[in-house]
């Protein structure tokens, strides 16, 4: 009973402190369609539409530049969703008109839950390259269209900027790093429970199972049935249950390819105030292909 | 009911094609209400008969009937040097007309309904609207095995830099290439005014001195693709044998079979001597052509392994066609003529 009381107090304290974390940024990590509509003329705001060129040309948020998701994450060897070379990424960012002081809003489609993660992987990658003020449009393009907000078919050509990457150390980590942290950091498997429990796997993942000692925080829990993010209190409670409430504890998040886990990584860091969150880019595709990498069950 | 076929009133008002009655193109009977009677003698693909389009679009339709998209002549003429007169006659009757020609595009395939590939079509492009272009639903269907997914990165590599910049097919391939210029060409290589990198990227305009030097050094020796293809693209194996097709990524550099002196990206065309045996075609001149052909790969990047390091080609010889790599079983003896032994750089 005493423990429950203590846990409740900690959660309440976290929720009360949440606005302070938001104030540290130039933009809220999740922006609403209304906010974006009001800020369409804001010169500091760069709207980045990560959908396919064909979809973008069919209709996009006025002023949004198109930088297709495939520019941000590529296949390397057998691994999906890996980082392109940094100089290529810097070109992509600069040619989209993004500077380090830009307020970037990422827009993607949200037809299905997995679509959400294009946006968060791009947001995490921008943070990695030194762009701090990145936001996700809550509900993405679908929400904008659903609310009958204006659309444009003009091809927006951004005013290119020279962008020099400043890598934010360790937002993406490799297998050796995770191996070294086994038993020390909290490892969070963000896949659905059946995948975490070793009952199911995707075809391209070499075998069933999870990283030894990992806890489960499924990405499906982030969203409402309408495809919007749940409110802060609900997200804080979910995260706290899996990751604990020590905001300074090192957390290593992974999934199948290093893409979907960026959703919790982004929310935990940018909204909930966790200070040491890293994404294991190789994720299950790499870990479970290595017989010497400790796995369970 | 498939809603895509419903032509609403708004569309009828906007698109002047609907001045015509449905029956003018589709035939059938619009005076009766029963589906079976109304659909009697219905023509599903009216533009297979060019007479329907030529009534209003005379110039472009007449040109189009001579274009390679319509005649598919490139497929016939490309393989022709392997045939005797007797072989060619059989090929025309039993293979070209029955198989290759089924790929020809009608007006409607690009402007109304996505073309069916292997019997599957994604349906009307935009209701029944007559669209000017929609590359993602038209070009991508017929060229969806190799070119389009390579271009968008969906085949597994990196998207082409031009796609990243928002460019689609028609931004480089001009209208004339689709509709033709009124001449009946035997191959796409005969067509003038095809896209060329130099049209936009003028030699000598490079801002980076290293790039300028590199371009000057390799001019006339290596195609742009040779250095700027980002890496692996789709190679097909066994498509033309009875064992079933296999596709896997590969990056192959070798001499262009059309000039035998320029290094370029090659794609395997896996025809065997036995490919048309069922049609009675012997292909006694099979070795007249190689199995590897120059390919304008659509996965261009500014920086690649080859632009980053001269050693990628001059030391590691990465991707270079060699004797061990050429297809063994049933391959043409002409393949080895495309092997280029690159030398280390003299320092």
Coordinates of C-alpha atoms in Angstrom, one line a residue:
Chain A
X1 CA 0.0 0.0 0.0
X2 CA 2.8 2.4 1.0
X3 CA 4.6 1.5 -2.3
X4 CA 1.6 2.3 -4.3
X5 CA 1.3 5.7 -2.6
X6 CA 4.9 6.4 -3.3
X7 CA 4.6 5.4 -6.9
X8 CA 1.6 7.6 -7.4
X9 CA 3.5 10.6 -5.9
X10 CA 6.4 10.0 -8.2
X11 CA 4.0 9.9 -11.2
X12 CA 2.3 13.1 -10.2
X13 CA 5.6 14.8 -9.7
X14 CA 6.7 13.7 -13.2
X15 CA 3.5 15.0 -14.7
X16 CA 3.9 18.4 -12.9
X17 CA 7.4 18.8 -14.2
X18 CA 6.6 17.9 -17.8
X19 CA 5.8 21.4 -18.9
X20 CA 9.3 22.4 -17.9
X21 CA 10.8 19.9 -20.3
X22 CA 8.7 21.3 -23.0
X23 CA 9.8 24.9 -22.2
X24 CA 13.4 23.9 -22.8
X25 CA 12.5 23.4 -26.5
X26 CA 11.5 26.0 -29.1
X27 CA 8.6 23.9 -30.1
X28 CA 6.4 21.3 -28.4
X29 CA 7.4 17.7 -29.4
X30 CA 3.9 17.1 -30.6
X31 CA 2.1 19.8 -32.5
X32 CA -1.6 19.8 -33.3
X33 CA -3.0 20.5 -36.8
X34 CA -4.5 23.8 -35.4
X35 CA -1.1 24.9 -34.1
X36 CA 0.5 24.2 -37.5
X37 CA -2.2 26.0 -39.4
X38 CA -1.7 29.1 -37.3
X39 CA 2.1 28.8 -37.9
X40 CA 2.1 28.3 -41.6
X41 CA 3.5 31.7 -42.1
X42 CA 6.1 31.4 -39.3
X43 CA 9.5 31.8 -41.1
X44 CA 11.3 29.6 -38.5
X45 CA 9.0 26.7 -39.1
X46 CA 10.1 24.1 -41.7
X47 CA 7.4 21.6 -42.5
X48 CA 9.0 18.3 -43.7
X49 CA 6.6 15.9 -45.5
X50 CA 8.3 12.5 -45.5
X51 CA 5.7 10.8 -47.7
X52 CA 6.4 9.4 -51.2
X53 CA 6.8 12.1 -53.9
X54 CA 3.7 10.8 -55.6
X55 CA 1.6 11.3 -52.5
X56 CA 3.1 14.7 -51.8
X57 CA 2.4 15.9 -55.3
X58 CA -1.2 14.8 -55.0
X59 CA -1.8 17.2 -52.1
X60 CA 0.3 18.4 -49.1
X61 CA 0.2 21.0 -46.3
X62 CA 0.9 24.4 -47.9
X63 CA 4.6 25.3 -47.7
X64 CA 5.7 21.8 -46.7
X65 CA 8.9 20.6 -48.4
X66 CA 9.1 16.9 -49.5
X67 CA 11.9 14.8 -48.2
X68 CA 10.9 11.2 -48.8
X69 CA 11.5 8.8 -45.9
X70 CA 14.0 6.8 -48.0
X71 CA 16.3 9.7 -47.8
X72 CA 16.6 9.3 -44.1
X73 CA 17.0 5.6 -43.6
X74 CA 18.4 3.0 -46.0
X75 CA 19.2 -0.7 -46.3
X76 CA 22.8 -1.5 -45.5
X77 CA 23.9 -5.1 -46.2
X78 CA 21.1 -7.2 -44.6
X79 CA 19.9 -4.5 -42.2
X80 CA 16.9 -2.3 -42.9
X81 CA 16.5 1.3 -41.6
X82 CA 20.1 2.2 -41.2
X83 CA 21.7 5.6 -41.2
X84 CA 22.9 6.9 -44.6
X85 CA 26.4 8.4 -44.7
X86 CA 26.4 11.6 -42.6
X87 CA 27.5 13.9 -45.5
X88 CA 24.6 12.7 -47.5
X89 CA 22.2 13.3 -44.6
X90 CA 23.7 16.8 -44.1
X91 CA 23.0 17.5 -47.8
X92 CA 19.4 16.3 -47.4
X93 CA 18.8 18.5 -44.4
X94 CA 20.5 21.6 -45.9
X95 CA 18.6 21.3 -49.2
X96 CA 15.3 21.1 -47.2
X97 CA 16.1 24.5 -45.8
X98 CA 16.6 23.2 -42.3
X99 CA 19.1 25.0 -40.0
X100 CA 20.0 24.2 -36.4
X101 CA 17.7 27.0 -35.3
X102 CA 14.8 25.8 -37.4
X103 CA 11.5 24.7 -35.8
X104 CA 11.0 21.5 -37.8
X105 CA 7.6 19.8 -38.0
X106 CA 7.6 16.3 -39.5
X107 CA 4.5 15.2 -41.4
X108 CA 3.8 11.7 -42.6
X109 CA 0.9 9.5 -43.3
X110 CA -0.9 7.6 -40.5
X111 CA -3.0 5.1 -42.5
X112 CA -1.7 2.3 -40.2
X113 CA 0.1 2.3 -36.9
X114 CA 3.5 1.4 -38.6
X115 CA 3.3 4.5 -40.7
X116 CA 3.7 6.6 -37.6
X117 CA 7.3 5.5 -37.2
X118 CA 8.6 7.2 -40.4
X119 CA 8.0 10.5 -38.6
X120 CA 9.7 9.5 -35.4
X121 CA 12.7 7.9 -37.1
X122 CA 13.2 11.1 -39.1
X123 CA 12.8 13.2 -35.9
X124 CA 15.3 11.1 -34.0
X125 CA 17.8 11.3 -36.9
X126 CA 17.5 15.1 -37.0
X127 CA 18.2 15.2 -33.3
X128 CA 21.2 12.9 -33.9
X129 CA 22.6 15.3 -36.5
X130 CA 22.2 18.3 -34.2
X131 CA 18.7 19.8 -35.0
X132 CA 17.2 20.1 -31.5
X133 CA 13.7 21.6 -32.2
X134 CA 11.9 18.9 -34.0
X135 CA 8.2 18.1 -33.6
X136 CA 5.8 15.5 -35.0
X137 CA 2.4 16.6 -36.4
X138 CA 0.0 14.7 -34.2
X139 CA -2.1 12.5 -36.5
X140 CA 0.1 13.4 -39.5
X141 CA -1.2 14.2 -42.9
X142 CA -4.3 12.0 -42.3
X143 CA -5.5 14.2 -39.5
X144 CA -4.9 17.4 -41.5
X145 CA -7.0 16.0 -44.4
X146 CA -9.6 14.7 -42.0
X147 CA -10.1 18.2 -40.7
X148 CA -10.5 19.6 -44.2
X149 CA -7.5 21.9 -43.8
X150 CA -6.1 23.5 -46.9
X151 CA -3.9 21.5 -49.3
X152 CA -1.5 22.5 -52.0
X153 CA -0.2 20.7 -55.1
X154 CA 2.7 23.1 -55.7
X155 CA 6.1 21.6 -55.6
X156 CA 7.8 23.6 -52.9
X157 CA 11.5 24.3 -53.5
X158 CA 13.2 25.1 -50.2
X159 CA 15.8 27.8 -50.0
X160 CA 18.8 25.5 -49.4
X161 CA 21.1 26.1 -46.4
X162 CA 24.6 24.9 -45.7
X163 CA 24.2 22.4 -43.0
X164 CA 27.1 20.9 -41.0
X165 CA 26.2 17.9 -38.8
X166 CA 27.0 18.0 -35.1
X167 CA 26.5 14.4 -34.1
X168 CA 24.7 14.1 -30.7
X169 CA 26.7 11.3 -29.3
X170 CA 25.2 7.9 -28.7
X171 CA 21.6 8.6 -29.8
X172 CA 22.2 5.6 -32.0
X173 CA 24.3 2.8 -30.6
X174 CA 25.7 -0.5 -32.1
X175 CA 25.7 -4.1 -31.0
X176 CA 29.0 -3.8 -29.2
X177 CA 27.6 -1.0 -27.0
X178 CA 24.5 -3.0 -26.1
X179 CA 26.6 -6.0 -25.3
X180 CA 28.7 -3.9 -22.9
X181 CA 25.6 -2.5 -21.2
X182 CA 23.8 -5.8 -20.6
X183 CA 22.9 -5.9 -16.9
X184 CA 23.8 -2.3 -16.5
X185 CA 21.3 -0.3 -18.6
X186 CA 17.6 -0.9 -18.9
X187 CA 17.0 -2.6 -22.2
X188 CA 13.5 -1.9 -23.7
X189 CA 12.0 -4.1 -26.4
X190 CA 9.3 -1.9 -28.0
X191 CA 7.7 -4.7 -30.2
X192 CA 4.3 -6.1 -29.6
X193 CA 4.1 -8.6 -26.7
X194 CA 3.9 -11.7 -28.9
X195 CA 7.2 -10.7 -30.5
X196 CA 8.8 -9.8 -27.1
X197 CA 7.7 -13.2 -25.7
X198 CA 9.2 -15.1 -28.6
X199 CA 5.9 -16.3 -30.0
X200 CA 6.0 -14.4 -33.3
X201 CA 8.5 -12.7 -35.6
X202 CA 8.7 -10.9 -38.8
X203 CA 10.0 -12.8 -41.8
X204 CA 13.2 -10.8 -42.1
X205 CA 14.1 -11.2 -38.4
X206 CA 16.4 -14.3 -38.2
X207 CA 14.8 -16.0 -35.1
X208 CA 12.3 -15.7 -32.3
X209 CA 13.2 -14.1 -29.0
X210 CA 14.5 -10.9 -27.4
X211 CA 17.7 -9.4 -26.0
X212 CA 18.4 -11.1 -22.6
X213 CA 17.0 -9.1 -19.8
X214 CA 14.9 -6.7 -21.9
X215 CA 11.6 -5.3 -20.6
X216 CA 8.6 -4.7 -22.9
X217 CA 7.1 -1.3 -23.8
X218 CA 5.0 -1.9 -27.0
X219 CA 4.8 1.0 -29.5
X220 CA 1.1 0.2 -30.1
X221 CA 0.4 1.7 -26.7
X222 CA 1.4 5.1 -27.8
X223 CA -1.7 5.8 -29.9
X224 CA -5.4 6.3 -29.6
X225 CA -7.6 4.3 -32.0
X226 CA -7.8 7.6 -34.0
X227 CA -4.1 7.6 -34.6
X228 CA -3.3 10.4 -32.2
X229 CA -0.8 10.2 -29.4
X230 CA -2.3 9.5 -26.0
X231 CA -2.0 12.3 -23.4
X232 CA 1.1 12.9 -21.4
X233 CA -0.2 11.4 -18.2
X234 CA -1.1 8.2 -19.9
X235 CA 2.2 8.0 -21.7
X236 CA 4.1 8.8 -18.6
X237 CA 2.4 6.0 -16.7
X238 CA 3.1 3.5 -19.5
X239 CA 6.7 4.5 -19.7
X240 CA 7.2 4.6 -16.0
X241 CA 5.8 1.1 -15.6
X242 CA 8.3 -0.4 -18.1
X243 CA 11.4 1.9 -17.7
X244 CA 11.0 3.0 -14.1
X245 CA 10.9 6.6 -12.9
X246 CA 14.5 7.4 -12.6
X247 CA 14.9 9.9 -15.5
X248 CA 18.7 9.7 -15.4
X249 CA 18.9 5.9 -15.9
X250 CA 20.4 4.8 -19.2
X251 CA 17.7 3.3 -21.5
X252 CA 18.5 1.3 -24.6
X253 CA 15.5 0.9 -26.9
X254 CA 15.2 -1.6 -29.8
X255 CA 12.6 -3.1 -32.1
X256 CA 13.0 -5.2 -35.3
X257 CA 15.0 -2.8 -37.4
X258 CA 15.6 0.3 -35.3
X259 CA 12.7 2.3 -36.7
X260 CA 9.6 1.7 -34.6
X261 CA 11.5 2.1 -31.3
X262 CA 12.3 5.7 -32.2
X263 CA 8.6 6.5 -31.3
X264 CA 9.1 5.7 -27.6
X265 CA 12.6 7.1 -27.7
X266 CA 11.3 10.4 -29.0
X267 CA 8.4 10.6 -26.6
X268 CA 10.4 9.6 -23.6
X269 CA 13.1 12.1 -24.3
X270 CA 11.3 15.1 -25.7
X271 CA 8.0 14.8 -23.8
X272 CA 8.6 12.8 -20.6
X273 CA 12.0 14.1 -19.7
X274 CA 14.1 10.9 -19.7
X275 CA 17.6 12.1 -20.2
X276 CA 19.6 9.1 -21.4
X277 CA 17.7 7.3 -24.1
X278 CA 19.5 5.5 -26.9
X279 CA 18.3 3.5 -29.9
X280 CA 20.0 0.3 -30.9
X281 CA 20.0 0.7 -34.7
X282 CA 20.7 -2.9 -35.6
X283 CA 17.9 -4.1 -33.3
X284 CA 16.5 -7.7 -33.5
X285 CA 17.6 -8.1 -37.2
X286 CA 21.2 -7.8 -36.1
X287 CA 21.1 -9.2 -32.5
X288 CA 19.2 -12.3 -33.3
X289 CA 21.4 -13.2 -36.2
X290 CA 24.4 -13.4 -33.9
X291 CA 24.4 -16.8 -32.0
X292 CA 26.8 -15.3 -29.4
X293 CA 24.5 -12.4 -28.5
X294 CA 22.6 -13.3 -25.4
X295 CA 18.9 -13.9 -26.2
X296 CA 15.9 -15.3 -24.4
X297 CA 13.5 -17.0 -23.9
Chain B
X1 CA -19.8 -3.0 -56.1
X2 CA -16.4 -1.6 -57.0
X3 CA -16.9 2.1 -56.4
X4 CA -13.9 3.1 -58.7
X5 CA -16.2 2.5 -61.7
X6 CA -18.8 5.0 -60.6
X7 CA -18.6 8.1 -62.7
X8 CA -20.1 10.9 -60.6
X9 CA -21.8 14.0 -61.9
X10 CA -18.9 16.3 -60.9
X11 CA -16.5 14.3 -63.1
X12 CA -19.0 14.4 -65.9
X13 CA -19.0 18.2 -65.8
X14 CA -15.3 18.6 -65.5
X15 CA -14.0 16.3 -68.2
X16 CA -15.0 17.0 -71.7
X17 CA -14.5 13.4 -72.7
X18 CA -17.9 12.9 -71.2
X19 CA -19.6 14.9 -73.8
X20 CA -19.6 11.6 -75.5
X21 CA -22.0 8.9 -74.3
X22 CA -20.4 5.9 -72.6
X23 CA -21.4 3.7 -75.5
X24 CA -19.5 5.8 -78.0
X25 CA -16.3 4.2 -76.6
X26 CA -17.5 1.2 -74.7
X27 CA -20.4 0.1 -76.9
X28 CA -22.9 -2.0 -75.1
X29 CA -26.5 -0.8 -74.8
X30 CA -27.4 2.2 -72.8
X31 CA -31.1 1.9 -73.5
X32 CA -31.7 -1.1 -71.3
X33 CA -31.5 -1.4 -67.5
X34 CA -30.5 -5.1 -67.0
X35 CA -26.8 -5.4 -66.6
X36 CA -26.5 -8.5 -68.8
X37 CA -28.3 -6.8 -71.7
X38 CA -26.5 -3.4 -71.2
X39 CA -23.1 -5.1 -71.1
X40 CA -23.7 -7.2 -74.2
X41 CA -20.8 -6.5 -76.6
X42 CA -19.2 -4.2 -74.1
X43 CA -15.6 -3.2 -74.9
X44 CA -13.6 -3.0 -71.7
X45 CA -10.5 -1.3 -73.2
X46 CA -11.8 1.0 -75.9
X47 CA -8.4 2.5 -76.6
X48 CA -7.1 -0.8 -77.9
X49 CA -8.8 0.4 -81.0
X50 CA -7.0 3.6 -81.8
X51 CA -9.9 4.7 -84.0
X52 CA -11.7 5.8 -80.8
X53 CA -8.9 8.2 -79.8
X54 CA -7.9 9.4 -83.3
X55 CA -11.3 11.0 -83.9
X56 CA -10.2 13.9 -81.6
X57 CA -6.5 13.4 -81.0
X58 CA -5.4 12.8 -84.6
X59 CA -1.8 14.0 -84.6
X60 CA -0.7 12.4 -81.3
X61 CA -2.5 9.1 -81.9
X62 CA -1.0 8.7 -85.4
X63 CA 2.5 9.4 -83.9
X64 CA 1.8 7.1 -81.0
X65 CA 1.0 4.1 -83.2
X66 CA 4.6 4.2 -84.5
X67 CA 6.2 4.7 -81.0
X68 CA 8.1 2.0 -79.2
X69 CA 5.6 2.0 -76.3
X70 CA 3.0 0.9 -78.8
X71 CA 5.0 -1.3 -81.2
X72 CA 7.2 -3.0 -78.6
X73 CA 9.6 -3.3 -81.6
X74 CA 12.7 -2.9 -79.3
X75 CA 11.9 -6.3 -77.8
X76 CA 11.9 -8.0 -81.2
X77 CA 14.8 -6.2 -82.7
X78 CA 17.0 -6.6 -79.6
X79 CA 17.1 -10.3 -79.9
X80 CA 17.0 -10.6 -83.7
X81 CA 20.7 -11.0 -84.4
X82 CA 20.5 -14.4 -82.8
X83 CA 17.9 -15.7 -85.3
X84 CA 18.1 -17.2 -88.7
X85 CA 15.4 -16.2 -91.2
X86 CA 13.5 -19.3 -90.2
X87 CA 13.9 -18.6 -86.5
X88 CA 12.7 -15.0 -87.0
X89 CA 9.5 -16.1 -88.8
X90 CA 8.7 -18.5 -85.9
X91 CA 9.6 -15.8 -83.3
X92 CA 7.3 -13.3 -84.9
X93 CA 4.4 -15.7 -85.1
X94 CA 4.7 -17.7 -81.9
X95 CA 6.6 -15.4 -79.4
X96 CA 6.4 -11.8 -80.4
X97 CA 2.8 -11.4 -81.2
X98 CA 1.6 -13.8 -78.5
X99 CA 3.9 -12.7 -75.6
X100 CA 6.0 -9.6 -76.1
X101 CA 3.3 -7.6 -77.9
X102 CA 0.9 -8.1 -75.0
X103 CA 3.0 -5.5 -73.2
X104 CA 2.2 -2.6 -75.7
X105 CA 0.5 0.3 -74.0
X106 CA -2.8 1.7 -75.2
X107 CA -3.8 5.3 -74.6
X108 CA -6.0 4.3 -71.8
X109 CA -3.2 2.4 -70.0
X110 CA -1.5 5.7 -69.3
X111 CA -4.4 8.1 -69.2
X112 CA -7.4 6.2 -67.7
X113 CA -6.7 2.9 -66.0
X114 CA -3.4 1.5 -64.8
X115 CA -2.0 -1.2 -67.1
X116 CA -2.5 -4.8 -66.1
X117 CA 0.8 -6.5 -65.4
X118 CA 0.7 -10.3 -65.1
X119 CA -3.1 -9.9 -65.2
X120 CA -3.2 -7.5 -62.2
X121 CA -4.2 -3.8 -62.5
X122 CA -4.5 -1.3 -59.7
X123 CA -7.7 0.0 -61.5
X124 CA -8.8 3.4 -62.6
X125 CA -6.1 6.1 -62.1
X126 CA -8.5 8.7 -60.7
X127 CA -12.1 7.6 -60.9
X128 CA -12.7 7.6 -64.7
X129 CA -10.9 10.9 -65.1
X130 CA -8.7 11.2 -68.2
X131 CA -5.5 12.2 -66.5
X132 CA -2.5 13.8 -68.2
X133 CA 0.1 11.9 -66.2
X134 CA 0.4 9.9 -63.0
X135 CA 3.7 8.1 -63.0
X136 CA 3.1 6.3 -59.7
X137 CA 0.1 4.4 -61.2
X138 CA 1.1 4.1 -64.8
X139 CA 4.9 4.0 -65.5
X140 CA 5.4 2.2 -62.2
X141 CA 3.2 -0.7 -63.3
X142 CA 5.1 -1.8 -66.4
X143 CA 8.5 -0.5 -65.2
X144 CA 7.8 -1.7 -61.7
X145 CA 10.1 -4.7 -61.8
X146 CA 13.3 -2.8 -62.0
X147 CA 13.4 0.8 -62.8
X148 CA 10.7 2.3 -60.6
X149 CA 11.4 0.5 -57.3
X150 CA 15.1 1.2 -57.8
X151 CA 14.3 4.9 -58.4
X152 CA 12.2 5.2 -55.2
X153 CA 14.6 3.1 -53.1
X154 CA 11.8 0.5 -52.5
X155 CA 13.9 -2.3 -54.0
X156 CA 16.2 -2.0 -51.0
X157 CA 18.9 0.5 -51.9
X158 CA 18.9 4.2 -51.6
X159 CA 16.4 6.3 -53.6
X160 CA 17.7 8.0 -56.6
X161 CA 18.8 11.6 -55.8
X162 CA 16.4 12.9 -58.4
X163 CA 13.5 11.2 -56.6
X164 CA 14.7 12.8 -53.4
X165 CA 14.5 16.1 -55.1
X166 CA 10.9 15.4 -56.0
X167 CA 11.3 14.5 -59.7
X168 CA 9.2 11.8 -61.3
X169 CA 9.5 10.1 -64.7
X170 CA 8.1 12.9 -66.9
X171 CA 10.6 15.4 -65.4
X172 CA 13.4 13.8 -67.5
X173 CA 11.5 11.7 -70.0
X174 CA 9.7 14.2 -72.2
X175 CA 6.3 13.8 -73.8
X176 CA 7.9 12.9 -77.2
X177 CA 9.5 9.8 -75.7
X178 CA 6.1 8.5 -74.7
X179 CA 4.1 9.4 -77.8
X180 CA 7.0 9.2 -80.3
X181 CA 7.8 11.6 -83.0
X182 CA 6.1 9.8 -85.8
X183 CA 9.0 7.7 -86.9
X184 CA 9.0 3.9 -86.3
X185 CA 12.3 3.3 -84.5
X186 CA 13.7 -0.2 -84.2
X187 CA 15.1 0.4 -80.7
X188 CA 15.1 3.1 -78.0
X189 CA 18.8 3.6 -78.8
X190 CA 17.9 5.0 -82.1
X191 CA 15.7 7.7 -80.6
X192 CA 17.3 11.2 -80.4
X193 CA 16.5 13.6 -77.6
X194 CA 16.6 11.0 -74.8
X195 CA 17.4 12.2 -71.3
X196 CA 21.0 12.9 -70.8
X197 CA 22.8 13.8 -67.5
X198 CA 24.7 16.5 -69.4
X199 CA 21.4 18.3 -70.3
X200 CA 21.3 19.6 -66.7
X201 CA 24.7 18.9 -65.3
X202 CA 27.0 20.8 -67.7
X203 CA 30.5 19.4 -67.8
X204 CA 32.9 22.0 -66.3
X205 CA 30.3 23.6 -64.1
X206 CA 31.3 21.5 -61.0
X207 CA 31.9 23.6 -57.8
X208 CA 34.1 20.9 -56.3
X209 CA 37.6 20.9 -57.9
X210 CA 38.0 17.1 -57.2
X211 CA 34.8 16.4 -59.0
X212 CA 35.8 18.5 -61.9
X213 CA 39.2 16.7 -62.2
X214 CA 37.5 13.3 -61.9
X215 CA 35.0 14.1 -64.5
X216 CA 37.6 15.3 -66.9
X217 CA 39.7 12.2 -66.3
X218 CA 36.9 9.8 -66.9
X219 CA 35.1 11.5 -69.8
X220 CA 34.5 9.1 -72.7
X221 CA 35.8 6.2 -70.6
X222 CA 33.1 5.7 -68.0
X223 CA 29.4 6.6 -68.2
X224 CA 27.9 8.7 -65.4
X225 CA 26.1 5.6 -64.1
X226 CA 29.5 3.8 -63.7
X227 CA 30.5 6.1 -60.9
X228 CA 27.1 7.5 -59.7
X229 CA 25.0 4.4 -59.4
X230 CA 24.6 4.1 -55.6
X231 CA 25.1 0.4 -55.7
X232 CA 23.2 -2.8 -56.2
X233 CA 20.2 -2.9 -58.6
X234 CA 18.0 -5.7 -59.6
X235 CA 19.5 -8.5 -61.6
X236 CA 17.3 -11.2 -62.9
X237 CA 18.4 -14.8 -63.3
X238 CA 16.7 -17.7 -65.0
X239 CA 13.7 -15.7 -66.2
X240 CA 14.0 -17.2 -69.7
X241 CA 14.5 -20.8 -68.7
X242 CA 12.0 -23.3 -67.5
X243 CA 13.2 -23.3 -63.9
X244 CA 11.4 -20.1 -62.9
X245 CA 12.8 -16.6 -62.4
X246 CA 15.0 -15.4 -59.6
X247 CA 15.9 -11.8 -58.9
X248 CA 18.7 -10.7 -56.6
X249 CA 20.6 -7.4 -56.2
X250 CA 23.8 -7.0 -58.0
X251 CA 26.2 -4.3 -59.2
X252 CA 28.1 -5.1 -62.4
X253 CA 30.6 -2.9 -64.3
X254 CA 31.8 -3.9 -67.7
X255 CA 32.2 -2.6 -71.2
X256 CA 29.1 -1.3 -73.0
X257 CA 28.3 -4.1 -75.6
X258 CA 27.2 -1.3 -78.0
X259 CA 30.7 0.3 -78.3
X260 CA 33.0 -2.2 -76.4
X261 CA 35.0 0.7 -75.1
X262 CA 33.0 2.6 -72.5
X263 CA 32.8 1.2 -68.9
X264 CA 29.2 1.2 -67.7
X265 CA 26.6 -0.5 -65.5
X266 CA 25.4 -3.8 -66.9
X267 CA 22.3 -5.7 -66.4
X268 CA 22.0 -9.4 -67.0
X269 CA 19.5 -10.6 -69.6
X270 CA 19.3 -14.3 -68.8
X271 CA 18.4 -15.7 -72.2
X272 CA 19.7 -19.1 -73.0
X273 CA 20.1 -20.9 -76.3
X274 CA 17.2 -23.1 -75.2
X275 CA 14.8 -20.3 -74.2
X276 CA 12.6 -20.5 -77.3
X277 CA 13.0 -24.3 -78.0
X278 CA 9.3 -24.8 -77.3
X279 CA 8.5 -22.5 -80.3
X280 CA 11.0 -24.4 -82.5
X281 CA 13.5 -21.6 -82.4
X282 CA 17.1 -22.9 -82.5
X283 CA 19.0 -19.7 -82.1
X284 CA 22.0 -21.0 -83.9
X285 CA 23.6 -17.5 -83.7
X286 CA 23.0 -17.3 -80.0
X287 CA 26.6 -16.2 -79.3
X288 CA 26.2 -13.2 -81.6
X289 CA 24.9 -11.2 -78.5
X290 CA 26.1 -11.2 -74.9
X291 CA 23.9 -11.7 -71.9
X292 CA 24.9 -8.4 -70.2
X293 CA 23.6 -5.1 -71.5
X294 CA 24.3 -1.5 -70.7
X295 CA 21.6 -0.3 -68.3
X296 CA 20.6 3.2 -67.4
X297 CA 20.2 2.3 -63.7
X298 CA 17.9 4.6 -61.8
X299 CA 19.7 4.7 -58.4
X300 CA 21.9 7.8 -58.9
X301 CA 23.7 9.4 -56.0
X302 CA 26.1 12.3 -55.7
X303 CA 28.4 10.3 -53.6
X304 CA 29.0 6.5 -54.0
X305 CA 31.8 4.1 -53.0
X306 CA 33.4 4.9 -56.3
X307 CA 33.3 8.6 -56.0
X308 CA 34.6 8.4 -52.4
X309 CA 37.6 6.3 -53.3
X310 CA 39.5 5.6 -56.5
X311 CA 40.6 2.4 -54.9
X312 CA 37.1 1.0 -55.1
X313 CA 37.7 0.5 -58.9
X314 CA 41.4 0.7 -59.4
X315 CA 42.4 -1.6 -56.5
X316 CA 39.4 -3.6 -55.2
X317 CA 37.8 -3.8 -58.7
X318 CA 34.5 -3.8 -56.9
X319 CA 31.6 -5.0 -59.1
X320 CA 33.8 -5.5 -62.2
X321 CA 32.6 -8.3 -64.5
X322 CA 35.2 -11.1 -64.5
X323 CA 35.5 -14.6 -65.7
X324 CA 34.3 -16.1 -62.4
X325 CA 31.2 -13.9 -62.4
X326 CA 29.8 -14.4 -65.9
X327 CA 26.9 -16.8 -66.0
X328 CA 28.1 -20.2 -66.6
X329 CA 25.2 -22.4 -67.6
X330 CA 24.0 -21.5 -71.0
X331 CA 25.7 -18.1 -71.1
X332 CA 26.9 -16.5 -74.4
X333 CA 30.5 -16.7 -75.3
X334 CA 30.2 -13.0 -76.1
X335 CA 30.0 -12.2 -72.4
X336 CA 33.7 -12.4 -71.8
X337 CA 34.2 -9.6 -74.4
X338 CA 32.7 -7.2 -71.9
X339 CA 35.3 -7.9 -69.2
X340 CA 37.5 -4.9 -68.5
X341 CA 40.7 -5.3 -66.7
X342 CA 41.1 -2.0 -64.9
X343 CA 44.7 -1.0 -64.0
X344 CA 45.9 0.6 -60.8
X345 CA 46.6 4.3 -60.9
X346 CA 50.2 5.2 -61.7
X347 CA 51.4 7.5 -59.0

